[in-house]
Short mmCIF file of C-alpha atoms in Angstrom, two decimals:
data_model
loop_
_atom_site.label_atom_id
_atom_site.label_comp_id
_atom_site.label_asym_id
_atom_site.label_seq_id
_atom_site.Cartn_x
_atom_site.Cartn_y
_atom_site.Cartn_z
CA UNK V 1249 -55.35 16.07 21.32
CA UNK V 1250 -54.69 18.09 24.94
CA UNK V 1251 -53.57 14.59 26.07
CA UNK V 1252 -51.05 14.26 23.56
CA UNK V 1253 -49.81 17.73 23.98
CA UNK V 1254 -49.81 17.05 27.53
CA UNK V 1255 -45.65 15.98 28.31
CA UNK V 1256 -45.21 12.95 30.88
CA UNK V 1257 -42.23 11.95 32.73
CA UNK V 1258 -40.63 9.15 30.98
CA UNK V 1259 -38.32 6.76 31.89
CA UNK V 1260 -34.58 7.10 31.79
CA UNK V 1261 -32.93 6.45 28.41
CA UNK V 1262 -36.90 6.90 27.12
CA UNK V 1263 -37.17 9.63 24.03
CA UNK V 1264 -39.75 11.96 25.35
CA UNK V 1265 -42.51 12.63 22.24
CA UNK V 1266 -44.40 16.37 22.10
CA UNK V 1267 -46.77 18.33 20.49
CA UNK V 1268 -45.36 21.84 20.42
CA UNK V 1269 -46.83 25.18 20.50
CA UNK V 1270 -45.37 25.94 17.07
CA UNK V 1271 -47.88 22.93 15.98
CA UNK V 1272 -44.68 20.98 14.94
CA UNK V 1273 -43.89 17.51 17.12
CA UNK V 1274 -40.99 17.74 18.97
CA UNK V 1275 -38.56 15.05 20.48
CA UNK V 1276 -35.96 14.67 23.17
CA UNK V 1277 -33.95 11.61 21.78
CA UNK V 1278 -31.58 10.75 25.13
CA UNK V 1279 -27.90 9.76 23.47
CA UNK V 1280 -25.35 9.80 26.32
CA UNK V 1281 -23.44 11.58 28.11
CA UNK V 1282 -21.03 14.45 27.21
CA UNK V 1283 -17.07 14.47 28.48
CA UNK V 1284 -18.01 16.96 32.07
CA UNK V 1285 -20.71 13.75 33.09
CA UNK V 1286 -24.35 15.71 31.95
CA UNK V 1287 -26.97 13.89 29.94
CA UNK V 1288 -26.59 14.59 26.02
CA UNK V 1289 -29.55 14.47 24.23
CA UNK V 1290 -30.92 14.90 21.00
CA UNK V 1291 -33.46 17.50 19.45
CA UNK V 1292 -35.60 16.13 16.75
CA UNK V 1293 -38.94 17.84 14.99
CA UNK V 1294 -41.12 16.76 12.01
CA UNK V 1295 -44.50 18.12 10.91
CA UNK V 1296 -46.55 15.04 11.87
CA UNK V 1297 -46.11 12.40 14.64
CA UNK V 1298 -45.56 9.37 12.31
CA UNK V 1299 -42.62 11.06 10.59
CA UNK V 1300 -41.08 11.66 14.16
CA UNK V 1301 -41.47 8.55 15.53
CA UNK V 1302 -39.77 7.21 12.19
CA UNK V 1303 -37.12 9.69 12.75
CA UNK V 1304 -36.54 8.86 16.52
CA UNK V 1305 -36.59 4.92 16.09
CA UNK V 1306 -33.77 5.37 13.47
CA UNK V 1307 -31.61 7.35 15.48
CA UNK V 1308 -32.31 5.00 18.88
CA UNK V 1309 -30.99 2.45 16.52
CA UNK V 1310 -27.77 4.38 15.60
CA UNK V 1311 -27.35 5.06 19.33
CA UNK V 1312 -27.98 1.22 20.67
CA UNK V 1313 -25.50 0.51 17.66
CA UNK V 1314 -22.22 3.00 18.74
CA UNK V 1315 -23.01 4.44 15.04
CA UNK V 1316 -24.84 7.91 16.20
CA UNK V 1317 -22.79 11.17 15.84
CA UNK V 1318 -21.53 12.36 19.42
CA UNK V 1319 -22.03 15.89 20.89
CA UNK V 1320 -19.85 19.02 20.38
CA UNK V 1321 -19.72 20.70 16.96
CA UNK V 1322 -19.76 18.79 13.93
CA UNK V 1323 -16.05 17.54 11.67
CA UNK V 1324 -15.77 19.62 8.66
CA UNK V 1325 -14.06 16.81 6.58
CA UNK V 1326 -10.94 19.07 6.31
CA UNK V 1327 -10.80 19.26 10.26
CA UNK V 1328 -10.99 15.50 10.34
CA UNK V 1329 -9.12 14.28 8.16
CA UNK V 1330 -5.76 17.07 9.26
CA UNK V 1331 -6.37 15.93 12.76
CA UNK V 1332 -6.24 12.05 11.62
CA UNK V 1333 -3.34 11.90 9.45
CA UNK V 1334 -1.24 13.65 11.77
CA UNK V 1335 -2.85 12.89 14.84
CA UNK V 1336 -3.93 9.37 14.34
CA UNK V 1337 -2.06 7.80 11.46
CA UNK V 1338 0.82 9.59 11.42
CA UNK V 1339 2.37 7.53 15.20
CA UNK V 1340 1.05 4.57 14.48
CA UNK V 1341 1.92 4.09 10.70
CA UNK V 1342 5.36 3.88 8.43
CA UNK V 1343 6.69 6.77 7.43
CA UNK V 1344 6.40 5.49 3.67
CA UNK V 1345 2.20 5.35 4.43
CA UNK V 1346 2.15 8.67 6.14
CA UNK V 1347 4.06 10.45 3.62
CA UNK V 1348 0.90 8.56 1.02
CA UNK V 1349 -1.90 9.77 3.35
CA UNK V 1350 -0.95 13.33 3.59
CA UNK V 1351 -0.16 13.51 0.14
CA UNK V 1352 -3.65 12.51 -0.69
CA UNK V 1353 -5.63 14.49 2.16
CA UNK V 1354 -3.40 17.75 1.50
CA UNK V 1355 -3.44 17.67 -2.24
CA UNK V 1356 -6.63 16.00 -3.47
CA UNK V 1357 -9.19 15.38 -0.59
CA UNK V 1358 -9.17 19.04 1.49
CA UNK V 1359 -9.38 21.18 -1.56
CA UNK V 1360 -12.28 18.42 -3.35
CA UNK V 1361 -14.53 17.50 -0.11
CA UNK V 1362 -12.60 19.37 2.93
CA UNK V 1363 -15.84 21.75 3.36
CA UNK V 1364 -18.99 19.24 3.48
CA UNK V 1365 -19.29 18.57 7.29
CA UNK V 1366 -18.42 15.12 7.52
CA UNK V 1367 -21.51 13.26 9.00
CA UNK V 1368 -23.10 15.13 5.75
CA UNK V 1369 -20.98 13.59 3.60
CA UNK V 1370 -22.31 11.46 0.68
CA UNK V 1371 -20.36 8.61 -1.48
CA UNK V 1372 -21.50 11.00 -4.56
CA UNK V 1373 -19.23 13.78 -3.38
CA UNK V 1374 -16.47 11.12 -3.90
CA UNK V 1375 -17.54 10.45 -6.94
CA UNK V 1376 -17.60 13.36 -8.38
CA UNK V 1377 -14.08 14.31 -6.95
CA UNK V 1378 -12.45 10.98 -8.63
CA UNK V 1379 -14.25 12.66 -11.59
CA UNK V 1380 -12.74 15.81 -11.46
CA UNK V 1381 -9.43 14.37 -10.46
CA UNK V 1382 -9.04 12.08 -13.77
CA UNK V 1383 -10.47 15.07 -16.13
CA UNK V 1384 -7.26 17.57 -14.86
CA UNK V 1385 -5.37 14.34 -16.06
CA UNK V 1386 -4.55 12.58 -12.57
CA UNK V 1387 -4.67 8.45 -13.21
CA UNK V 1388 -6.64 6.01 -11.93
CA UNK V 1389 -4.51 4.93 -9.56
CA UNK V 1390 -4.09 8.17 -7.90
CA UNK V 1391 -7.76 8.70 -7.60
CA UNK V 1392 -7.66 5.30 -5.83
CA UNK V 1393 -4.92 6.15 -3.68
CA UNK V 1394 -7.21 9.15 -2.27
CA UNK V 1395 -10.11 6.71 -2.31
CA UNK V 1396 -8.12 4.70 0.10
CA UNK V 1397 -6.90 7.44 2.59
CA UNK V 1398 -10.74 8.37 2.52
CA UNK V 1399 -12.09 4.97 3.29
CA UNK V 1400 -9.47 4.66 6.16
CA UNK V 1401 -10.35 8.08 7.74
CA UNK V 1402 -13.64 8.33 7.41
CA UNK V 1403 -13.43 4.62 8.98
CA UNK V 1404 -11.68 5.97 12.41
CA UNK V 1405 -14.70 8.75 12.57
CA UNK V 1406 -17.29 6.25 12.02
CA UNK V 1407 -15.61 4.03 14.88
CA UNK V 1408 -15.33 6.98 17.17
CA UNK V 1409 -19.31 8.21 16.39
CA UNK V 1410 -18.53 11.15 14.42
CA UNK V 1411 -20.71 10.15 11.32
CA UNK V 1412 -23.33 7.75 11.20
CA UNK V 1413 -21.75 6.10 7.53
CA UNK V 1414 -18.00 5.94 5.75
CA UNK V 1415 -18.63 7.91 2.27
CA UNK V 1416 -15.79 6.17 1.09
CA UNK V 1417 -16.72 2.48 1.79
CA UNK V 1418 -19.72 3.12 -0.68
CA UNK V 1419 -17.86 5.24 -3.20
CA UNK V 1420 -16.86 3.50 -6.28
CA UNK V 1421 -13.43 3.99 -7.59
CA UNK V 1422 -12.54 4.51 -11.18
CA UNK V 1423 -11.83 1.39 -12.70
CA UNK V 1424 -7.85 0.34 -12.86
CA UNK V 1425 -8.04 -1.41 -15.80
CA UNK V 1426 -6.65 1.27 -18.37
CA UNK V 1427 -3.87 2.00 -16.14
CA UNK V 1428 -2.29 -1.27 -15.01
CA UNK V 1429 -0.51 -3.00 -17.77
CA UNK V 1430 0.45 -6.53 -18.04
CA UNK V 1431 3.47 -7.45 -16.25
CA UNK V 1432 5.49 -9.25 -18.74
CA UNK V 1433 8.35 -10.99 -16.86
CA UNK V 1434 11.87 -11.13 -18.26
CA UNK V 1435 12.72 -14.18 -20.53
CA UNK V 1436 15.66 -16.07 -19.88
CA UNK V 1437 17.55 -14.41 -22.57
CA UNK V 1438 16.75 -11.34 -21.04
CA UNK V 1439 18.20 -12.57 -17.79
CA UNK V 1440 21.18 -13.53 -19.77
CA UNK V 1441 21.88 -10.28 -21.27
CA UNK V 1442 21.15 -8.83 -17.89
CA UNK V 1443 23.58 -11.20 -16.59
CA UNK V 1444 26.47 -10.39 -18.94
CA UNK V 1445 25.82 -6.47 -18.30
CA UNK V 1446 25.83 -7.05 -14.66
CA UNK V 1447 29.37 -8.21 -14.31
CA UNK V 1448 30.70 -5.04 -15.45
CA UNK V 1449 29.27 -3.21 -12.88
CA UNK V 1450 29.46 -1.84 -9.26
CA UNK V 1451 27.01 -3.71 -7.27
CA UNK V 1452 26.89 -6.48 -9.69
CA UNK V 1453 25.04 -8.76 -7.07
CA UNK V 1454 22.40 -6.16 -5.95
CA UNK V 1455 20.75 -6.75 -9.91
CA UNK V 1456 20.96 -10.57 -9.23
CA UNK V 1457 19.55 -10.88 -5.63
CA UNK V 1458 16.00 -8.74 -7.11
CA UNK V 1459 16.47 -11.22 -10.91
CA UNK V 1460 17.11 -14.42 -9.07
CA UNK V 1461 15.56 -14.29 -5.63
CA UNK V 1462 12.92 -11.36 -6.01
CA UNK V 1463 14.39 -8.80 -3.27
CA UNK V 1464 12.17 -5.92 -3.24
CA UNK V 1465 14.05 -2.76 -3.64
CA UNK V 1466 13.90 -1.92 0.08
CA UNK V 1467 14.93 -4.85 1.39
CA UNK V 1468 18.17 -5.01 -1.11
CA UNK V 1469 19.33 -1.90 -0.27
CA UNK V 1470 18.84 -2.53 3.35
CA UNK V 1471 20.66 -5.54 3.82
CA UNK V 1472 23.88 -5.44 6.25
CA UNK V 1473 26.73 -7.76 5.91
CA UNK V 1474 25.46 -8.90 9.76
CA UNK V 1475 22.25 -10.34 7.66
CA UNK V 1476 24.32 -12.27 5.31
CA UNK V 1477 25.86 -15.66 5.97
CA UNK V 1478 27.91 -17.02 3.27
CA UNK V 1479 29.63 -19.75 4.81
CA UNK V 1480 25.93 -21.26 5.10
CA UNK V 1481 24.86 -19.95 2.12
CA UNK V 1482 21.85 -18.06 3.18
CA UNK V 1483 20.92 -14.47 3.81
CA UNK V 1484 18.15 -12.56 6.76
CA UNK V 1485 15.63 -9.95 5.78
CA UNK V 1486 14.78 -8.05 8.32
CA UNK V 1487 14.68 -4.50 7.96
CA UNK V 1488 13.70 -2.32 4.67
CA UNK V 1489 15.63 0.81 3.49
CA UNK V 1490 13.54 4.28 3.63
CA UNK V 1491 13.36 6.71 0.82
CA UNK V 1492 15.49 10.11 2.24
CA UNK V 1493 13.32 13.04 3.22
CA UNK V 1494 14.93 15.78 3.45
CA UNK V 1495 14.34 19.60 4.76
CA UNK V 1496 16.13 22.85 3.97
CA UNK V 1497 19.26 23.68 6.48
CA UNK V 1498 19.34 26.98 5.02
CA UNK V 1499 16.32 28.37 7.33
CA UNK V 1500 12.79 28.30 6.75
CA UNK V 1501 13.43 30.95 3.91
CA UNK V 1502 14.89 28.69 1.85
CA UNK V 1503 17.57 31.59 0.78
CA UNK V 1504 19.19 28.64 -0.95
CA UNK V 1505 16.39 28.74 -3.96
CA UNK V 1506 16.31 25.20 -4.37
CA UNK V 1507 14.13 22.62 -3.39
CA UNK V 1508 14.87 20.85 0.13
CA UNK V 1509 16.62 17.56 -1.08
CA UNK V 1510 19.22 19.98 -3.11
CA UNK V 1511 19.55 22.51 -0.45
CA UNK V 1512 23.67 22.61 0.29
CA UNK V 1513 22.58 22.78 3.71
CA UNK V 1514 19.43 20.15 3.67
CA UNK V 1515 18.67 17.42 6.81
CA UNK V 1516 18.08 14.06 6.65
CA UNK V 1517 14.58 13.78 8.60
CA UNK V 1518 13.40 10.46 7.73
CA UNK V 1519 15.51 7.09 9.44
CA UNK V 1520 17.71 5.26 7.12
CA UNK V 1521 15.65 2.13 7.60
CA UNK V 1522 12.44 0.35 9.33
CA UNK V 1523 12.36 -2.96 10.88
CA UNK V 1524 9.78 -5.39 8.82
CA UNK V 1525 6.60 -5.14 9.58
CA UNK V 1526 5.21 -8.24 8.46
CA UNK V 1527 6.62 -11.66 10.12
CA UNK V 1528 7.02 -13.30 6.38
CA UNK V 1529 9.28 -10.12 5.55
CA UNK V 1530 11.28 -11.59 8.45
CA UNK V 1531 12.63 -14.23 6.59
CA UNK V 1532 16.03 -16.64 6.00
CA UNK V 1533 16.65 -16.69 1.75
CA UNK V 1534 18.82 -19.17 0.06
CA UNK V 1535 21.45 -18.34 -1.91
CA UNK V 1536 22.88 -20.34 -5.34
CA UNK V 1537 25.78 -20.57 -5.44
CA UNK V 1538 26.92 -18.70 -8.31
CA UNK V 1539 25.48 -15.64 -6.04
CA UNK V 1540 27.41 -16.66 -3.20
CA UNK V 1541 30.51 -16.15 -5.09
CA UNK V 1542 29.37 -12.83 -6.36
CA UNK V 1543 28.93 -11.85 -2.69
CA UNK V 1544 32.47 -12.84 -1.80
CA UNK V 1545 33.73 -10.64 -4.48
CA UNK V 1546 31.44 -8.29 -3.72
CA UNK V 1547 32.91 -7.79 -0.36
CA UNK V 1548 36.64 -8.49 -1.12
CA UNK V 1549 35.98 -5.03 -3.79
CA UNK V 1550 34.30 -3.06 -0.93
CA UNK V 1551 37.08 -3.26 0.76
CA UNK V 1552 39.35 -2.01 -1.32
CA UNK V 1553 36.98 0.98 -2.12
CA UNK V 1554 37.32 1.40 1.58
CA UNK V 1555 41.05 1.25 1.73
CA UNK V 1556 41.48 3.51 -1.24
CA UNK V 1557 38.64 6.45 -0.26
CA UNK V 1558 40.64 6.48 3.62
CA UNK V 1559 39.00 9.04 5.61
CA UNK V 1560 36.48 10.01 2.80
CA UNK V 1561 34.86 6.82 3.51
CA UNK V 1562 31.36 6.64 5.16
CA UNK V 1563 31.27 3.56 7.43
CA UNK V 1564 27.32 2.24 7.43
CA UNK V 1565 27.84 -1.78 6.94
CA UNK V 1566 25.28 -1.82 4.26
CA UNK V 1567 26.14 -4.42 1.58
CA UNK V 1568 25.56 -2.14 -1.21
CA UNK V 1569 26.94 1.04 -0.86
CA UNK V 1570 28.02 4.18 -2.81
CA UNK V 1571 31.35 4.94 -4.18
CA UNK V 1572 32.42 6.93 -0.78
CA UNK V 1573 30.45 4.39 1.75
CA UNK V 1574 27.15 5.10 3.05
CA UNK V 1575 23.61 3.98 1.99
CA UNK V 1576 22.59 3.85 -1.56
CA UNK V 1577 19.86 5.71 -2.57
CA UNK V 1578 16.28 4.72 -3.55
CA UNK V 1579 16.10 7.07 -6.28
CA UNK V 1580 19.93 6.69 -7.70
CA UNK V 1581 19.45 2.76 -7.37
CA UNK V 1582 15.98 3.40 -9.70
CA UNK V 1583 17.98 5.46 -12.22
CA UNK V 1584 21.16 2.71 -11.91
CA UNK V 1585 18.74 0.00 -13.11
CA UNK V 1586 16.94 2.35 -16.07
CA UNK V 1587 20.66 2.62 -17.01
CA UNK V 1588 21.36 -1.62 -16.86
CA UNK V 1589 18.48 -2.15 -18.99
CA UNK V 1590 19.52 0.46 -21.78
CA UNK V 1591 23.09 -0.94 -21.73
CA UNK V 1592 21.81 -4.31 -22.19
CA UNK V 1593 19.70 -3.91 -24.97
CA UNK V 1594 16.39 -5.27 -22.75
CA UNK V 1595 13.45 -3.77 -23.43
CA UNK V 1596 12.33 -1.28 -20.37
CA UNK V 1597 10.63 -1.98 -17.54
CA UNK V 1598 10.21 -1.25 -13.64
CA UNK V 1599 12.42 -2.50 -11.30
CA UNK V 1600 9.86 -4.50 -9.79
CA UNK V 1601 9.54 -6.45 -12.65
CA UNK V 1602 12.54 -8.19 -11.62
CA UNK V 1603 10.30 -10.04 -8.95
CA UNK V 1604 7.93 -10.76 -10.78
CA UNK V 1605 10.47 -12.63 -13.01
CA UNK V 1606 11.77 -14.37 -9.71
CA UNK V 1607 8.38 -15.20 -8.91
CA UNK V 1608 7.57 -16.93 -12.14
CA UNK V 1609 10.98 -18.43 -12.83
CA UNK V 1610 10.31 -20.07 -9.27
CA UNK V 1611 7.01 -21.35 -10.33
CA UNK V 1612 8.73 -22.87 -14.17
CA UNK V 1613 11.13 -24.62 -11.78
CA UNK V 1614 8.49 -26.40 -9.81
CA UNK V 1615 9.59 -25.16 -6.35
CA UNK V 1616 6.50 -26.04 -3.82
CA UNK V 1617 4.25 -23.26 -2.93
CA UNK V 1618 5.17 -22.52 0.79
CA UNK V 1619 9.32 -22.06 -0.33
CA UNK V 1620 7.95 -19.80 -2.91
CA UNK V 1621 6.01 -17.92 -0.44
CA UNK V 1622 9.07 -17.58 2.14
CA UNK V 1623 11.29 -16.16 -0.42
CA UNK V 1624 9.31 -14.34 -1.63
CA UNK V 1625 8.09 -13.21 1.90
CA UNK V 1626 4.24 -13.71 1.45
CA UNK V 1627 2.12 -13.61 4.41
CA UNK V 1628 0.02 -17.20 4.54
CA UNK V 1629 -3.47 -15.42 4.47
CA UNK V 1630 -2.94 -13.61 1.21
CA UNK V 1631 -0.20 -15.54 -0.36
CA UNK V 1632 -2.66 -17.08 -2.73
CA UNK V 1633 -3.82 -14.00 -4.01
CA UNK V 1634 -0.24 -12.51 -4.46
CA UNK V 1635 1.05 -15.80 -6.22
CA UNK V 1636 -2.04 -15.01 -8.69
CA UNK V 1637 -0.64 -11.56 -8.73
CA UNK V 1638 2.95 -12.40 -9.44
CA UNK V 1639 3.22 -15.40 -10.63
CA UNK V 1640 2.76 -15.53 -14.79
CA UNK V 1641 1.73 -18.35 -16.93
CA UNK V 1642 4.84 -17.92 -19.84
CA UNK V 1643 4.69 -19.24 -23.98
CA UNK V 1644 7.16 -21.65 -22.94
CA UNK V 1645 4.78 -23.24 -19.76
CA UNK V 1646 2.00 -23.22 -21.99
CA UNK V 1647 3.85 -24.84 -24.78
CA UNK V 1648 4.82 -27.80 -22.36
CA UNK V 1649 1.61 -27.93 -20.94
CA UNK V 1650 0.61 -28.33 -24.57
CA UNK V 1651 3.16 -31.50 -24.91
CA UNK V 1652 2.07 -32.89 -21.81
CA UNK V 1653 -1.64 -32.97 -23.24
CA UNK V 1654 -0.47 -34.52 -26.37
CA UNK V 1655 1.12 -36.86 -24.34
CA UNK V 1656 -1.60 -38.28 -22.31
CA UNK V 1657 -4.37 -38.68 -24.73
CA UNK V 1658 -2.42 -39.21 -28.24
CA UNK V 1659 0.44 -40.81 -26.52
CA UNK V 1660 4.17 -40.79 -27.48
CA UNK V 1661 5.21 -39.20 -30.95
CA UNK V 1662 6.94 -41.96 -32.30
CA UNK V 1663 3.22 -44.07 -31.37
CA UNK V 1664 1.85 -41.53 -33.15
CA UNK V 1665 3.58 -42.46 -36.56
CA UNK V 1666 3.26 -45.83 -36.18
CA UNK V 1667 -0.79 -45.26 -35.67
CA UNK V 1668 -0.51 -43.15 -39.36
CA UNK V 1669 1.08 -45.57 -41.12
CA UNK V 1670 -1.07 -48.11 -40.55
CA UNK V 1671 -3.49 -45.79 -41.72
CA UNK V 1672 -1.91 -45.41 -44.69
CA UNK V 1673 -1.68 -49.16 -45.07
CA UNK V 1674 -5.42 -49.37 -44.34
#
């Protein structure tokens, strides 16, 4: 026993292994090197020798592996996550992501995990927050939206060796499956009534580029007349509109009362619009024909909207425009569509159905895989998975998949009634 209590000069990057004088073993576990240059190493004691040795080999693994927590004082998980999302995400990510992450870290993570120190952290204290979330009547897919920001955080301070394991990434999520409902695209009646509404309308072709060609919302809205070519019958998607934020220009006071995007006073502080980030949203479209002609008019009535509003008129070269010039916004565009539906007698639905109506319609037509993908601007990797997503199997496909059957193994109908009859005869 004096010889193991006796210490011996190990080498370097060895964990040196004691008996202590408080009859506890002790253990110097080397792990680095801090910012100034000095060794960094780590303090370990158990009761016995075999539970320290356990202990030591586990965290030489972490440390061999780039997984081991690094010196300094430990991340509260409200430090970390603050400092990420505005120090990490927030310059590298859209301003549409951003504006998700803090959301989630400021409204539901902070006040449900923020004071467990993060390399404490377990995938129960998740749990138990998507819990909590869903009983004060938050969906599914907001507790998933958190689960998400979590997994990504906790992610960067697992890279960067401030916790050994990402909570998150073993969380489980509350199941989806009560929230999402099936996407039932329009019918081609519907289309039609959509259609007849449409011409009476501002904007008429905005409805029929997200019905015929599956725009999404952003991209419609931020198409210039510099992306459209008519003469060759095709249009460029290249950027995608932003949803306004705004903040009060009535001080920090807010004297005004209201909320910042109905301050008198309020400032713009989010760009109009954001280049594509994917290269199939960079993409050439088609365009029928029939759309093509709705363009031209289109841009024949803009300018005399132009003409008639003079010096009222906000010059922006967007396609679709308010009455006064200037972008459209995400919000009015939302309620303009709510409003199309109603006067068309179409049942409800969300704007993005349209594209999943473009989608399908696409599919009913027979157009080959890869055009559907660049229209629809589907990256090659996952554009299986979205055509699964998108992409719905209709009564009237089945019903011709049906007569195709009947076809093959039964043969023709009128072969069919000649096969009866002699039946019959029989």
């Amino acid at each position: 026993m004096a010889e193991e209590k006796k210490r011996t000069r190990r080498a370097n990057g060895e964990s040196a292994i004691y008996l202590g004088q408080d009859g506890r073993w002790h253990a110097r576990v080397p792990m680095g090197y801090k910012d100034d240059g000095t060794p960094y190493r780590r303090h370990l004691t158990r009761p016995t020798r075999k539970e320290l040795v356990d202990e030591v080999r586990r965290l030489e693994k972490q440390r061999d592996e780039g997984s081991a927590r690094q010196p300094g004082k430990p991340w509260t998980v409200a430090k970390w996550l603050e400092h990420w999302v505005e120090n990490i995400a927030r310059p590298v990510v859209s301003e549409n992501t951003y504006a998700g992450y803090e959301v989630a870290v400021r409204v539901h993570l902070v006040p449900g995990i923020g004071r467990h120190r993060i390399d404490r952290l377990e995938p129960e204290h998740l749990e138990s927050l998507y819990r909590r979330m869903q009983s004060a009547g938050s969906k599914a897919g907001t507790a998933h939206q958190a689960h998400r920001t979590a997994r990504t955080a906790l992610g960067e301070a697992v890279r960067r060796g401030h916790a050994a394991k990402n909570a998150a990434a073993l969380a489980k999520p509350p199941r989806l499956e009560e929230d999402e409902k099936e996407v039932e695209p329009y019918s081609a009646d519907e289309v039609q009534s959509l259609l007849l509404e449409v011409n009476k309308r501002r904007n008429s072709a905005r409805w029929m580029l997200a019905l015929a060609l599956g725009l999404r919302q952003g991209e419609t809205l931020g198409l210039r007349w510099s992306d459209v070519d008519l003469d060759n019958e095709y249009l460029k998607l290249r950027r995608n509109r932003l949803r306004p934020k705004y903040e009060h220009g009535c001080g920090e006071a807010a004297p005004c009362g209201r909320k910042a995007g109905y301050c008198p006073a309020r400032v713009q502080v989010r760009r109009e619009t954001k280049n594509t980030k994917s290269r199939a949203g960079r993409r050439a479209v088609p365009l029928p024909g029939p759309l093509v002609v709705m363009l031209r008019s289109h841009r024949e009535a803009q300018a005399r909207e132009r003409a008639a509003a003079g010096n009222l008129w906000t010059e922006s070269e967007y396609v679709f425009t308010k009455p006064l010039g200037g972008p459209l916004s995400p919000n009015t565009d939302y309620h303009d569509w709510k409003r199309l539906l109603e006067d068309a007698g179409v049942r409800d639905g969300r704007l993005h159905d349209a594209r999943h109506t473009a989608g399908t319609v696409l599919m009913l037509l027979g157009v080959p895989d890869r055009v559907i993908d660049q229209i629809m601007g589907w990256e090659p990797g996952g554009a299986a998975r979205m055509r699964a997503r998108y992409l719905h199997v209709t009564d009237p496909m089945l019903k011709e998949a049906a007569r195709k059957i009947e076809r093959a193994i039964w043969g023709a109908p009128e072969n069919l009634a000649v096969d009866k009859d002699q039946d019959n005869e029989a």
